[in-house]
Amino acid sequence: MDNDAEPRSVSDQTYSDNDDGGHFLTENAQTNDGDSGGPFFYANRVLGALSGTMVEWEYRNKYTSVPLHLDWILTAMGYTFPGTVTSGVSVIGALSSIHWASSSKECSYICDKTSSCVAFTYMPSTSLCELKSSNNGTIGFPGATSGVK
């Protein structure tokens, strides 16, 4: 095995975007033995990890959805937000961006990895993760979870 070999990059597109079962398919099966676990990138984000191939009209690559399993991945990694997290409040501050997240842990991770984020508020009723570029305190907001770096 040549450890100095360049990684192989193959252009592909999704065939199905239904990841209700935790996976999605790509248009072409262009993998080799040993490629399992390899990433599927889109816009510089890992959207899936190769889990095999399957036949749906023709051979297709089957990827496990990273976004759908992100909360589990972060828990398995032992990830903890480096700041303070408080339930029942919303951070008052300049809104930097809004993201979809399935848990406050995912929202805290997004904030942690975004340099302009100083605080976040996650609202589970809408699955919205608000990243704040300033922190002017908090206000009571039942159901919300917020964190400050």
PDB file of C-alpha atoms in Angstrom:
ATOM      1  CA  MET A   1       0.000   0.000   0.000  1.00  0.00           C
ATOM      2  CA  ASP A   2       1.357   3.413  -0.973  1.00  0.00           C
ATOM      3  CA  ASN A   3       0.783   5.768   1.994  1.00  0.00           C
ATOM      4  CA  ASP A   4       2.041   8.741  -0.048  1.00  0.00           C
ATOM      5  CA  ALA A   5      -0.620   8.328  -2.742  1.00  0.00           C
ATOM      6  CA  GLU A   6      -2.989  11.234  -3.303  1.00  0.00           C
ATOM      7  CA  PRO A   7      -6.569  10.659  -2.110  1.00  0.00           C
ATOM      8  CA  ARG A   8      -8.919   9.721  -4.917  1.00  0.00           C
ATOM      9  CA  SER A   9     -11.668  12.192  -5.718  1.00  0.00           C
ATOM     10  CA  VAL A  10     -14.636  11.156  -7.832  1.00  0.00           C
ATOM     11  CA  SER A  11     -17.420  13.458  -8.973  1.00  0.00           C
ATOM     12  CA  ASP A  12     -20.871  12.132  -8.082  1.00  0.00           C
ATOM     13  CA  GLN A  13     -24.331  13.358  -7.149  1.00  0.00           C
ATOM     14  CA  THR A  14     -27.024  12.174  -4.804  1.00  0.00           C
ATOM     15  CA  TYR A  15     -29.643   9.842  -6.212  1.00  0.00           C
ATOM     16  CA  SER A  16     -31.939   9.974  -3.182  1.00  0.00           C
ATOM     17  CA  ASP A  17     -32.073  12.606  -0.490  1.00  0.00           C
ATOM     18  CA  ASN A  18     -34.347  10.626   1.776  1.00  0.00           C
ATOM     19  CA  ASP A  19     -32.245   9.954   4.844  1.00  0.00           C
ATOM     20  CA  ASP A  20     -35.173   8.943   7.064  1.00  0.00           C
ATOM     21  CA  GLY A  21     -33.524   5.543   7.383  1.00  0.00           C
ATOM     22  CA  GLY A  22     -30.232   7.230   8.194  1.00  0.00           C
ATOM     23  CA  HIS A  23     -28.742   6.879   4.725  1.00  0.00           C
ATOM     24  CA  PHE A  24     -28.785   8.283   1.209  1.00  0.00           C
ATOM     25  CA  LEU A  25     -27.735   6.954  -2.190  1.00  0.00           C
ATOM     26  CA  THR A  26     -25.487   8.439  -4.852  1.00  0.00           C
ATOM     27  CA  GLU A  27     -25.949   8.225  -8.599  1.00  0.00           C
ATOM     28  CA  ASN A  28     -22.962   6.020  -9.412  1.00  0.00           C
ATOM     29  CA  ALA A  29     -21.243   3.181  -7.585  1.00  0.00           C
ATOM     30  CA  GLN A  30     -17.625   4.249  -8.062  1.00  0.00           C
ATOM     31  CA  THR A  31     -15.979   2.747  -5.020  1.00  0.00           C
ATOM     32  CA  ASN A  32     -13.446   0.009  -4.460  1.00  0.00           C
ATOM     33  CA  ASP A  33     -12.866  -2.516  -1.699  1.00  0.00           C
ATOM     34  CA  GLY A  34     -11.485  -0.663   1.305  1.00  0.00           C
ATOM     35  CA  ASP A  35     -13.356   2.592   0.583  1.00  0.00           C
ATOM     36  CA  SER A  36     -15.910   1.957   3.345  1.00  0.00           C
ATOM     37  CA  GLY A  37     -16.058   4.863   5.793  1.00  0.00           C
ATOM     38  CA  GLY A  38     -14.913   7.319   3.137  1.00  0.00           C
ATOM     39  CA  PRO A  39     -16.618  10.718   3.102  1.00  0.00           C
ATOM     40  CA  PHE A  40     -19.154  12.238   0.724  1.00  0.00           C
ATOM     41  CA  PHE A  41     -18.494  15.987   0.594  1.00  0.00           C
ATOM     42  CA  TYR A  42     -20.768  18.779  -0.538  1.00  0.00           C
ATOM     43  CA  ALA A  43     -19.824  22.470  -0.186  1.00  0.00           C
ATOM     44  CA  ASN A  44     -16.838  21.516   2.002  1.00  0.00           C
ATOM     45  CA  ARG A  45     -19.067  19.600   4.444  1.00  0.00           C
ATOM     46  CA  VAL A  46     -19.078  15.876   5.089  1.00  0.00           C
ATOM     47  CA  LEU A  47     -22.648  14.765   4.466  1.00  0.00           C
ATOM     48  CA  GLY A  48     -22.096  11.026   4.607  1.00  0.00           C
ATOM     49  CA  ALA A  49     -19.769   8.133   5.297  1.00  0.00           C
ATOM     50  CA  LEU A  50     -19.716   5.287   2.767  1.00  0.00           C
ATOM     51  CA  SER A  51     -21.395   2.190   4.162  1.00  0.00           C
ATOM     52  CA  GLY A  52     -21.546   0.055   1.003  1.00  0.00           C
ATOM     53  CA  THR A  53     -23.389  -0.363  -2.254  1.00  0.00           C
ATOM     54  CA  MET A  54     -26.898  -1.471  -3.091  1.00  0.00           C
ATOM     55  CA  VAL A  55     -28.966  -2.128  -6.172  1.00  0.00           C
ATOM     56  CA  GLU A  56     -31.798   0.266  -6.930  1.00  0.00           C
ATOM     57  CA  TRP A  57     -32.250  -0.003 -10.693  1.00  0.00           C
ATOM     58  CA  GLU A  58     -28.435  -0.132 -10.837  1.00  0.00           C
ATOM     59  CA  TYR A  59     -25.545  -0.245  -8.387  1.00  0.00           C
ATOM     60  CA  ARG A  60     -25.381   2.821  -6.199  1.00  0.00           C
ATOM     61  CA  ASN A  61     -23.199   3.900  -3.291  1.00  0.00           C
ATOM     62  CA  LYS A  62     -24.953   3.933   0.062  1.00  0.00           C
ATOM     63  CA  TYR A  63     -23.838   6.536   2.607  1.00  0.00           C
ATOM     64  CA  THR A  64     -24.749   6.879   6.261  1.00  0.00           C
ATOM     65  CA  SER A  65     -25.998  10.427   6.876  1.00  0.00           C
ATOM     66  CA  VAL A  66     -23.631  12.442   9.094  1.00  0.00           C
ATOM     67  CA  PRO A  67     -26.103  15.299   9.823  1.00  0.00           C
ATOM     68  CA  LEU A  68     -28.804  12.812  10.888  1.00  0.00           C
ATOM     69  CA  HIS A  69     -26.392  11.102  13.292  1.00  0.00           C
ATOM     70  CA  LEU A  70     -24.402  14.154  14.421  1.00  0.00           C
ATOM     71  CA  ASP A  71     -25.797  14.199  17.957  1.00  0.00           C
ATOM     72  CA  TRP A  72     -24.793  10.538  18.409  1.00  0.00           C
ATOM     73  CA  ILE A  73     -21.354  11.205  16.855  1.00  0.00           C
ATOM     74  CA  LEU A  74     -20.719  14.143  19.226  1.00  0.00           C
ATOM     75  CA  THR A  75     -21.799  12.043  22.225  1.00  0.00           C
ATOM     76  CA  ALA A  76     -19.586   9.135  21.139  1.00  0.00           C
ATOM     77  CA  MET A  77     -16.664  11.579  20.765  1.00  0.00           C
ATOM     78  CA  GLY A  78     -17.280  12.847  24.296  1.00  0.00           C
ATOM     79  CA  TYR A  79     -17.803  16.391  23.004  1.00  0.00           C
ATOM     80  CA  THR A  80     -18.674  19.061  25.558  1.00  0.00           C
ATOM     81  CA  PHE A  81     -19.182  22.765  24.882  1.00  0.00           C
ATOM     82  CA  PRO A  82     -16.232  24.751  26.267  1.00  0.00           C
ATOM     83  CA  GLY A  83     -18.481  27.484  27.674  1.00  0.00           C
ATOM     84  CA  THR A  84     -21.510  27.747  29.941  1.00  0.00           C
ATOM     85  CA  VAL A  85     -24.863  26.244  28.879  1.00  0.00           C
ATOM     86  CA  THR A  86     -28.152  27.338  30.496  1.00  0.00           C
ATOM     87  CA  SER A  87     -31.705  26.062  29.959  1.00  0.00           C
ATOM     88  CA  GLY A  88     -34.766  28.300  29.819  1.00  0.00           C
ATOM     89  CA  VAL A  89     -33.029  31.418  28.491  1.00  0.00           C
ATOM     90  CA  SER A  90     -32.248  33.093  25.179  1.00  0.00           C
ATOM     91  CA  VAL A  91     -29.081  35.119  24.590  1.00  0.00           C
ATOM     92  CA  ILE A  92     -29.651  38.762  23.675  1.00  0.00           C
ATOM     93  CA  GLY A  93     -27.141  39.822  21.034  1.00  0.00           C
ATOM     94  CA  ALA A  94     -26.428  40.425  17.361  1.00  0.00           C
ATOM     95  CA  LEU A  95     -27.652  37.533  15.252  1.00  0.00           C
ATOM     96  CA  SER A  96     -24.767  36.169  13.198  1.00  0.00           C
ATOM     97  CA  SER A  97     -26.487  33.230  11.470  1.00  0.00           C
ATOM     98  CA  ILE A  98     -29.271  30.672  11.825  1.00  0.00           C
ATOM     99  CA  HIS A  99     -28.805  26.910  11.344  1.00  0.00           C
ATOM    100  CA  TRP A 100     -30.953  23.807  11.589  1.00  0.00           C
ATOM    101  CA  ALA A 101     -29.912  21.475  14.424  1.00  0.00           C
ATOM    102  CA  SER A 102     -31.559  18.476  16.022  1.00  0.00           C
ATOM    103  CA  SER A 103     -30.243  19.156  19.544  1.00  0.00           C
ATOM    104  CA  SER A 104     -28.649  21.800  21.737  1.00  0.00           C
ATOM    105  CA  LYS A 105     -25.436  19.741  21.607  1.00  0.00           C
ATOM    106  CA  GLU A 106     -25.331  20.117  17.815  1.00  0.00           C
ATOM    107  CA  CYS A 107     -26.046  23.842  18.122  1.00  0.00           C
ATOM    108  CA  SER A 108     -23.277  24.270  20.702  1.00  0.00           C
ATOM    109  CA  TYR A 109     -20.871  22.416  18.400  1.00  0.00           C
ATOM    110  CA  ILE A 110     -21.749  24.711  15.480  1.00  0.00           C
ATOM    111  CA  CYS A 111     -21.100  27.735  17.693  1.00  0.00           C
ATOM    112  CA  ASP A 112     -17.862  26.242  19.020  1.00  0.00           C
ATOM    113  CA  LYS A 113     -16.538  25.733  15.478  1.00  0.00           C
ATOM    114  CA  THR A 114     -17.663  29.162  14.188  1.00  0.00           C
ATOM    115  CA  SER A 115     -15.064  31.823  14.981  1.00  0.00           C
ATOM    116  CA  SER A 116     -17.554  34.736  14.961  1.00  0.00           C
ATOM    117  CA  CYS A 117     -19.906  32.998  17.417  1.00  0.00           C
ATOM    118  CA  VAL A 118     -19.711  34.138  21.037  1.00  0.00           C
ATOM    119  CA  ALA A 119     -23.055  32.638  22.101  1.00  0.00           C
ATOM    120  CA  PHE A 120     -25.932  30.492  20.826  1.00  0.00           C
ATOM    121  CA  THR A 121     -29.614  29.870  21.470  1.00  0.00           C
ATOM    122  CA  TYR A 122     -31.268  26.590  20.485  1.00  0.00           C
ATOM    123  CA  MET A 123     -35.047  26.305  20.225  1.00  0.00           C
ATOM    124  CA  PRO A 124     -36.142  22.643  20.058  1.00  0.00           C
ATOM    125  CA  SER A 125     -39.712  23.512  19.036  1.00  0.00           C
ATOM    126  CA  THR A 126     -38.403  24.834  15.708  1.00  0.00           C
ATOM    127  CA  SER A 127     -34.982  23.066  15.590  1.00  0.00           C
ATOM    128  CA  LEU A 128     -33.392  26.476  15.026  1.00  0.00           C
ATOM    129  CA  CYS A 129     -29.892  27.270  16.205  1.00  0.00           C
ATOM    130  CA  GLU A 130     -29.190  30.997  16.458  1.00  0.00           C
ATOM    131  CA  LEU A 131     -25.520  32.002  16.534  1.00  0.00           C
ATOM    132  CA  LYS A 132     -24.811  35.368  18.157  1.00  0.00           C
ATOM    133  CA  SER A 133     -21.773  37.554  17.461  1.00  0.00           C
ATOM    134  CA  SER A 134     -22.315  39.541  20.661  1.00  0.00           C
ATOM    135  CA  ASN A 135     -23.652  38.801  24.123  1.00  0.00           C
ATOM    136  CA  ASN A 136     -25.757  41.410  25.910  1.00  0.00           C
ATOM    137  CA  GLY A 137     -27.129  39.068  28.566  1.00  0.00           C
ATOM    138  CA  THR A 138     -30.064  36.677  28.581  1.00  0.00           C
ATOM    139  CA  ILE A 139     -33.833  36.783  28.810  1.00  0.00           C
ATOM    140  CA  GLY A 140     -36.141  34.046  30.059  1.00  0.00           C
ATOM    141  CA  PHE A 141     -37.349  31.839  27.217  1.00  0.00           C
ATOM    142  CA  PRO A 142     -39.048  28.558  28.238  1.00  0.00           C
ATOM    143  CA  GLY A 143     -37.806  25.577  26.256  1.00  0.00           C
ATOM    144  CA  ALA A 144     -34.726  27.318  24.849  1.00  0.00           C
ATOM    145  CA  THR A 145     -31.145  26.354  25.666  1.00  0.00           C
ATOM    146  CA  SER A 146     -28.347  28.877  25.354  1.00  0.00           C
ATOM    147  CA  GLY A 147     -24.604  28.839  25.693  1.00  0.00           C
ATOM    148  CA  VAL A 148     -21.882  31.446  26.021  1.00  0.00           C
ATOM    149  CA  LYS A 149     -18.228  30.859  25.106  1.00  0.00           C
TER     150      LYS A 149
END
